[in-house]
Tab-separated table of C-alpha atoms and ligand atoms in Angstrom:
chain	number	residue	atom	x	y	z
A	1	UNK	CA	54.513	47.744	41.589
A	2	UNK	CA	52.850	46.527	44.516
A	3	UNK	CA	49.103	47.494	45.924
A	4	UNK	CA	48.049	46.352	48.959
A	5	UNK	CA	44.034	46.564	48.762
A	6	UNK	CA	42.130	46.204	51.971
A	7	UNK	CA	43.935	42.951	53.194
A	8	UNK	CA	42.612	41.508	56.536
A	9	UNK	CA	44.109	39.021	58.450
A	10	UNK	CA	42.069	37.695	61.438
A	11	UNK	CA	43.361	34.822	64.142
A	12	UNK	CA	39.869	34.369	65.383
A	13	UNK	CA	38.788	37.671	67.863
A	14	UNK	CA	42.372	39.380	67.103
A	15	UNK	CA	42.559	41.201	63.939
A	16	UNK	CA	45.981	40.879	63.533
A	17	UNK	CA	45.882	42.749	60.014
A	18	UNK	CA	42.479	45.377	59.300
A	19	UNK	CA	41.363	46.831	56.097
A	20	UNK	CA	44.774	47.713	55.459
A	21	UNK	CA	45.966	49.282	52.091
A	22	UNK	CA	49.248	50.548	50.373
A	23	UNK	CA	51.196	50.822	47.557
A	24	UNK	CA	55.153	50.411	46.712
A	25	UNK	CA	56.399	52.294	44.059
A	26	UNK	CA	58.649	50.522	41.736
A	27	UNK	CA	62.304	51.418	42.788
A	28	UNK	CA	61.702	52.706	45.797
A	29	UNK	CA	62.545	52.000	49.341
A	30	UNK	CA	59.323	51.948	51.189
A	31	UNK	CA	59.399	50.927	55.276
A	32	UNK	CA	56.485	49.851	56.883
A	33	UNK	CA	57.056	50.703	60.351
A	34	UNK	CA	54.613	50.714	63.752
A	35	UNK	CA	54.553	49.694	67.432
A	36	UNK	CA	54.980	46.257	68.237
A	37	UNK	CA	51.968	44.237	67.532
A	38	UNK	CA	50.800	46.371	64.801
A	39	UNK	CA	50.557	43.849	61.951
A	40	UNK	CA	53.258	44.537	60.166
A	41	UNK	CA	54.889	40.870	59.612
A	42	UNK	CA	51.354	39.440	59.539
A	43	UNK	CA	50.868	42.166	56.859
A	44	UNK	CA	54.021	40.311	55.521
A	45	UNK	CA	53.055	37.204	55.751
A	46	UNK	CA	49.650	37.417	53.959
A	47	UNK	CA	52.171	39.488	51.140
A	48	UNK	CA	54.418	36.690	50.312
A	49	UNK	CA	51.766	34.065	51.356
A	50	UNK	CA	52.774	32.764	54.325
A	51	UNK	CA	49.575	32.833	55.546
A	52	UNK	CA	46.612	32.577	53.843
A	53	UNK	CA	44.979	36.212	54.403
A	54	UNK	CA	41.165	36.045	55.614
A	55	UNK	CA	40.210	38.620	53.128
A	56	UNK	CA	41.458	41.416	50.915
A	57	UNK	CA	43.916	41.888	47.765
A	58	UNK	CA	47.307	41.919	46.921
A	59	UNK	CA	48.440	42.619	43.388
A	60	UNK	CA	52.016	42.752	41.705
A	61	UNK	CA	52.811	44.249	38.247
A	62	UNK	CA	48.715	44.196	37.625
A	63	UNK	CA	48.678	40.446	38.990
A	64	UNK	CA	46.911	39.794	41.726
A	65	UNK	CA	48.880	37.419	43.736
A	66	UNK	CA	46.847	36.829	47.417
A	67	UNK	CA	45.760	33.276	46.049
A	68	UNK	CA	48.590	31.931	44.573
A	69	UNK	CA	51.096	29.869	46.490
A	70	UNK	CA	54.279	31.120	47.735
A	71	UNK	CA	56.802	29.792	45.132
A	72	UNK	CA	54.954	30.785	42.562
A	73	UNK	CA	54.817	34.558	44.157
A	74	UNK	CA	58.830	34.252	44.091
A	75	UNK	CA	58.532	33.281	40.484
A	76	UNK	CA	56.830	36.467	39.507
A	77	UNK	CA	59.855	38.621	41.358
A	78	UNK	CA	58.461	38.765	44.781
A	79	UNK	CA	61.060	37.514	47.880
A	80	UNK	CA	61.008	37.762	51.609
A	81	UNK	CA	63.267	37.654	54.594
A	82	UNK	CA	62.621	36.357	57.896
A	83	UNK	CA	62.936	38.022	61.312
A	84	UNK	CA	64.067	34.739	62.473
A	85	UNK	CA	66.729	33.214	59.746
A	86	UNK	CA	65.899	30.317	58.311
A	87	UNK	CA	69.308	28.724	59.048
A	88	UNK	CA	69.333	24.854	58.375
A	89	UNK	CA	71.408	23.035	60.377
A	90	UNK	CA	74.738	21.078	59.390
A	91	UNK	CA	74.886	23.216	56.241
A	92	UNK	CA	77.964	25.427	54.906
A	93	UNK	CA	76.580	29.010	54.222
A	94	UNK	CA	76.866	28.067	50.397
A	95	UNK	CA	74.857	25.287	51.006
A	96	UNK	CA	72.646	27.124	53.120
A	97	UNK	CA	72.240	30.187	50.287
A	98	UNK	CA	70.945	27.249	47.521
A	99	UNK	CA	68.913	25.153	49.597
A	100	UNK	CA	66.685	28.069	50.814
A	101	UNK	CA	66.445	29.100	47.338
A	102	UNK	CA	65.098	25.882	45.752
A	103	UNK	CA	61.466	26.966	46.351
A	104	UNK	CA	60.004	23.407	45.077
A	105	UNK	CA	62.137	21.478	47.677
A	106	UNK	CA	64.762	23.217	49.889
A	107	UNK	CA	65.208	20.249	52.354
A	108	UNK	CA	66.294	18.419	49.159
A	109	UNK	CA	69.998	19.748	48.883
A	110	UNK	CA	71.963	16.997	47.286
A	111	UNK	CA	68.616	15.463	45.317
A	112	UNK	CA	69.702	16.690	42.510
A	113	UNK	CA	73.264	17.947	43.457
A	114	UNK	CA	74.289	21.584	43.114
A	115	UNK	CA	74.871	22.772	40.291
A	116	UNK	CA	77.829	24.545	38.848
A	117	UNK	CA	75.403	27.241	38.179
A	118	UNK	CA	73.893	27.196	41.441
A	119	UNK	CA	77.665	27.583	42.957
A	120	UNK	CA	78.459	30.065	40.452
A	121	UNK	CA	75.625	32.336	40.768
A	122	UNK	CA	75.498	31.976	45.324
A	123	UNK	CA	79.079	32.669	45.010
A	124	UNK	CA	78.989	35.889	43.294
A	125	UNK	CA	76.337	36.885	45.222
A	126	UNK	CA	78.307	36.139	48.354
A	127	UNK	CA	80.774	38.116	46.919
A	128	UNK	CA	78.578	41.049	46.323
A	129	UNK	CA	77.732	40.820	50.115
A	130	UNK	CA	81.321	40.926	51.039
A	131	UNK	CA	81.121	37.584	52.834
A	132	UNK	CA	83.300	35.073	50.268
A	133	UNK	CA	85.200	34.049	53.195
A	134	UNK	CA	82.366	32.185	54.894
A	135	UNK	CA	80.978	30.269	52.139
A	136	UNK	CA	82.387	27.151	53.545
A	137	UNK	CA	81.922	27.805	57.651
A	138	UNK	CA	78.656	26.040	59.213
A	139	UNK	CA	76.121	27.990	59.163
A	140	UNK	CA	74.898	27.549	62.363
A	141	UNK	CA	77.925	29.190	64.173
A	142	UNK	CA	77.719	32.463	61.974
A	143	UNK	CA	76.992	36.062	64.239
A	144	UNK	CA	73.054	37.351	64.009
A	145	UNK	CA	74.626	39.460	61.652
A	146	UNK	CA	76.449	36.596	59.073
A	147	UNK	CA	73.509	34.978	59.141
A	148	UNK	CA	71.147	38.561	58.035
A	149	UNK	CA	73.965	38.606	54.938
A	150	UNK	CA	73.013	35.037	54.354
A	151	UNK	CA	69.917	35.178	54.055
A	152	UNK	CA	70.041	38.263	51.721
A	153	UNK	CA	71.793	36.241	49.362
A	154	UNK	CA	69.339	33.221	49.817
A	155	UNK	CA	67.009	35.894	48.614
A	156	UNK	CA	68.689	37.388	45.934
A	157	UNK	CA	69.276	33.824	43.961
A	158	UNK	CA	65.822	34.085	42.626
A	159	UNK	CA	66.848	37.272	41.098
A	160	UNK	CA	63.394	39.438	43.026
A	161	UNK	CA	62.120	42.840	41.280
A	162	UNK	CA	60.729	43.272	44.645
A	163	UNK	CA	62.407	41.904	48.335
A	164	UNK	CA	60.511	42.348	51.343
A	165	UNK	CA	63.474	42.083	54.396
A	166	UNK	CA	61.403	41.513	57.950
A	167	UNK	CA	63.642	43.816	60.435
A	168	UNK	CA	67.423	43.205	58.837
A	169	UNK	CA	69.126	45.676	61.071
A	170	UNK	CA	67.376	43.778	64.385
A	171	UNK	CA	70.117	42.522	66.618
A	172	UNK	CA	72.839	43.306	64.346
A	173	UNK	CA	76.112	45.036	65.281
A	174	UNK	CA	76.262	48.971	64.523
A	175	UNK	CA	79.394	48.489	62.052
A	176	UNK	CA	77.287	45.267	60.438
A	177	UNK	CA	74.684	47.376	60.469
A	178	UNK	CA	75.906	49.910	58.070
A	179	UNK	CA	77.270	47.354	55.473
A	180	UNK	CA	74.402	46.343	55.427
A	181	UNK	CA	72.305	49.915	54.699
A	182	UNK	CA	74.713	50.610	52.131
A	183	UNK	CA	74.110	46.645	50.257
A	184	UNK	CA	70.165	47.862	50.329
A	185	UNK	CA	71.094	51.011	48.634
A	186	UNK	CA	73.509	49.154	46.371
A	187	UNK	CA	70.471	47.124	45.203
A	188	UNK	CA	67.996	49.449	45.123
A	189	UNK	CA	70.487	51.830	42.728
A	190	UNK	CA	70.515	48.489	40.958
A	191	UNK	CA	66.550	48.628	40.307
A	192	UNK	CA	65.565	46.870	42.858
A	193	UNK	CA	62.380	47.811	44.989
A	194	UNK	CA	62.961	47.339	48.207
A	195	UNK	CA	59.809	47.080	51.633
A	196	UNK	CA	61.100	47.117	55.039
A	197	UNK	CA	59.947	46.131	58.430
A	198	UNK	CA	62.261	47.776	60.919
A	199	UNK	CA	62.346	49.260	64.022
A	200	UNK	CA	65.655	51.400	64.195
A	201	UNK	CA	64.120	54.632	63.814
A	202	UNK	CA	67.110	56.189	62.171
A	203	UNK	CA	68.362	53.577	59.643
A	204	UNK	CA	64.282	53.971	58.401
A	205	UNK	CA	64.747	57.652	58.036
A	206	UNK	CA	68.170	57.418	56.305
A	207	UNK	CA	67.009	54.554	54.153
A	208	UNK	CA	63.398	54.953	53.007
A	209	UNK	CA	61.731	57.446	50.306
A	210	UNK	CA	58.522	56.504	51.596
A	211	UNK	CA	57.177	55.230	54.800
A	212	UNK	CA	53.808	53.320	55.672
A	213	UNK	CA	52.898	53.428	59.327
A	214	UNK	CA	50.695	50.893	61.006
A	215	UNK	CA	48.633	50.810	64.059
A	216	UNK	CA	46.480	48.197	65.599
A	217	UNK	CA	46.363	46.383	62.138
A	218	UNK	CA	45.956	49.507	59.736
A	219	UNK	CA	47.172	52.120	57.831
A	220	UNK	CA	47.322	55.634	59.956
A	221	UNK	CA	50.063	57.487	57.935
A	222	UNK	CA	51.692	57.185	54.550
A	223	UNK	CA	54.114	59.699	53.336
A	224	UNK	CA	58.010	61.089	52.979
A	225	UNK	CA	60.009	60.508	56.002
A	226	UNK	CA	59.970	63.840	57.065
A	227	UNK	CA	55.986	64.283	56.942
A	228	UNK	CA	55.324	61.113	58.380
A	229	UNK	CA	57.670	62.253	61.382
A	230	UNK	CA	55.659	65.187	62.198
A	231	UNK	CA	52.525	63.518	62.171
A	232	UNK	CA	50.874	63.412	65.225
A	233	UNK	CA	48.709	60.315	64.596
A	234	UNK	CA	52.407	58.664	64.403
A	235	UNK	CA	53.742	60.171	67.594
A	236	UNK	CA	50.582	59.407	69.131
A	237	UNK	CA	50.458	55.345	67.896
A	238	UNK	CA	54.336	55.222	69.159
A	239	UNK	CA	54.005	57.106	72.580
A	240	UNK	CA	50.513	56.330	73.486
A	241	UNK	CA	51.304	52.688	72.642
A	242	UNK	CA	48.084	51.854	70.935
B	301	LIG	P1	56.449	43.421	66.081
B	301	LIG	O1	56.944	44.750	65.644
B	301	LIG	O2	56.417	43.282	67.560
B	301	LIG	O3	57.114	42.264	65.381
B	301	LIG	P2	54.184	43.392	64.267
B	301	LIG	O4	53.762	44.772	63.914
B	301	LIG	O5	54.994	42.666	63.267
B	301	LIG	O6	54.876	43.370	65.686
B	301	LIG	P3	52.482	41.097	64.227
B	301	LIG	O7	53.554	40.169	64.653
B	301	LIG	O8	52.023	41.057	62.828
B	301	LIG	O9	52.853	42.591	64.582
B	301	LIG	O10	51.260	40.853	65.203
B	301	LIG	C1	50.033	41.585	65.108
B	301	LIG	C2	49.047	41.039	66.139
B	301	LIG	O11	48.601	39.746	65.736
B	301	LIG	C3	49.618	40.882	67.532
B	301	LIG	O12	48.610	41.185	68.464
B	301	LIG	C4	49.964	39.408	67.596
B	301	LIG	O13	49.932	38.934	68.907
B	301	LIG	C5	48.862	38.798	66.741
B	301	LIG	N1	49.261	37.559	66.066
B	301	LIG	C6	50.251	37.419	65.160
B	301	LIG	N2	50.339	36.153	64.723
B	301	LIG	C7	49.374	35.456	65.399
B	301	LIG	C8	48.940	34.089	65.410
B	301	LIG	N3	49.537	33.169	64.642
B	301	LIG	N4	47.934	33.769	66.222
B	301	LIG	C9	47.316	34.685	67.013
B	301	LIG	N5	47.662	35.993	67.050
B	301	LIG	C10	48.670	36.374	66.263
C-alpha cells in the first residue's frame, strides 16, 4: 500500500533521513522503530509531507505522493499523528476533533460553522474511542493521554486507509495505554493499515506484524517481530547507540 523508495532527507551536513526504503502492507500493523535520532519522524514527516524530502520516492496505492501537498495526501487516505498534539487552545475536544480535521483551514472553526455532520460523525468517533464524556471539556486541561484519544479521532474524521500515529503510547498511563492498543487493533480488524513510531518495546512486539528498524537515517532490519529481535544488527544499533 505504501513504498518508501530511497527517500533522503538532509538538514544541511546531517542526514537526518538516508537512502531509506520500505514497504507497508495493506492491513497490516507495521512499526518503524530505532534509537533516538534515527530518522524515524523525519522519515514521517517527508511521508505525510511535512517536510519537503531532499530526494527520493514515496508512493501510495501506485501514486506517488512525495510532491503533492499535505491535504491532498490526506485526501488520497493517508493521516498522521503528532508526537506533540496539536491541541488548539480555548477549544472543547469536539471542537478540537473538527478543526484539526478541516485540512483547507483548521484555524477557521466557526467560518463556516460546524456542521451537523461534522458533530455527528466526531461524535461517534468519540464514542468509538470511549471518550463521549469529554466532548465538551477544554481541551487544553485533558491528561497526555485524553489528548492521544483526541487526536486519534482528529485523524480518523478523514476516514484514512492508512494512519501513521508518531509514538501514541509515549507518556501515557499503563491502563490508557492498553485502551489504547486494543482501539489500534480495533481499527486495524476494521481494515485499516496502521505505521507506528514507538518506543515501548513491548506494546511494538504485541502490536506489530511487521517491524522496520532504523539506524542513523536507514533501513538495517525489516522483518516479523520475532526475527527482527534476534538480529544482531538491531541489538547492536540499540546497545551500541549508533
Ligand atoms: P526520536 O526517537 O528521538 O524521536 P527519531 O528517530 O524520530 O528520534 P528524528 O527526530 O527524525 O529521529 O531525527 C533524526 C536526526 O535529524 C537527528 O539527528 C536530529 O537531530 C536531526 N534533525 C531532525 N529535524 C531536524 C531539523 N529540523 N534540523 C536539523 N536537524 C534535524
Amino acid at each position: 500500500m505504501l513504498e518508501v523508495k530511497g527517500l533522503c532527507k538532509h538538514f544541511g551536513g546531517i542526514r537526518a533521513v538516508d537512502d531509506c526504503s520500505f514497504s507497508v502492507e495493506r492491513g497490516s500493523i507495521t512499526a518503524l522503530i530505532g534509537p533516538n535520532g534515527a530518522g524515524k519522524t523525519t522519515a514521517f514527516n517527508c511521508i505525510s509531507r511535512t517536510t519537503r524530502p531532499t530526494s527520493g520516492e514515496v508512493w501510495l496505492d501506485g501514486e506517488r505522493i512525495d510532491q503533492l501537498r499535505p491535504h491532498r495526501i490526506t485526501r488520497l487516505g493517508l493521516s498522521r499523528t503528532f508526537q506533540i498534539s496539536r491541541n488548539l487552545a480555548d477549544m472543547t475536544v469536539l471542537e478540537n476533533v473538527i478543526a484539526q480535521s478541516r485540512v483547507d483551514g483548521w484555524r477557521d472553526l466557526f467560518k463556516p460553522a460546524m456542521s451537523t455532520f461534522e458533530i455527528d460523525k466526531a461524535m461517534g468517533l468519540l464514542d468509538f474511542l470511549g471518550i463521549t464524556r469529554i466532548a465538551h471539556e477544554d481541551g487544553s486541561n485533558l491528561s497526555y493521554g485524553q489528548k492521544k484519544l483526541m487526536d486519534l479521532a482528529a485523524l480518523l474524521m478523514s476516514d484514512p486507509k492508512i494512519i501513521l500515529l508518531d509514538e501514541p503510547a509515549g507518556g501515557v498511563n499503563p491502563s490508557l495505554l492498553e485502551e489504547i492498543v486494543g482501539h489500534i487493533r480495533r481499527l486495524n480488524d476494521q481494515g485499516l493499515t496502521v505505521l507506528i513510531v514507538e518506543h515501548n518495546m513491548d506494546l511494538i512486539m504485541r502490536l506489530s506484524h511487521r517491524i522496520v528498524v532504523m539506524a542513523q537515517g536507514t533501513v538495517i532490519a525489516d522483518g516479523r517481530p520475532d526475527e527482527v529481535r534476534e538480529n544482531p544488527a538491531v541489538l547492536d544499533a540499540y546497545l551500541g547507540g549508533v
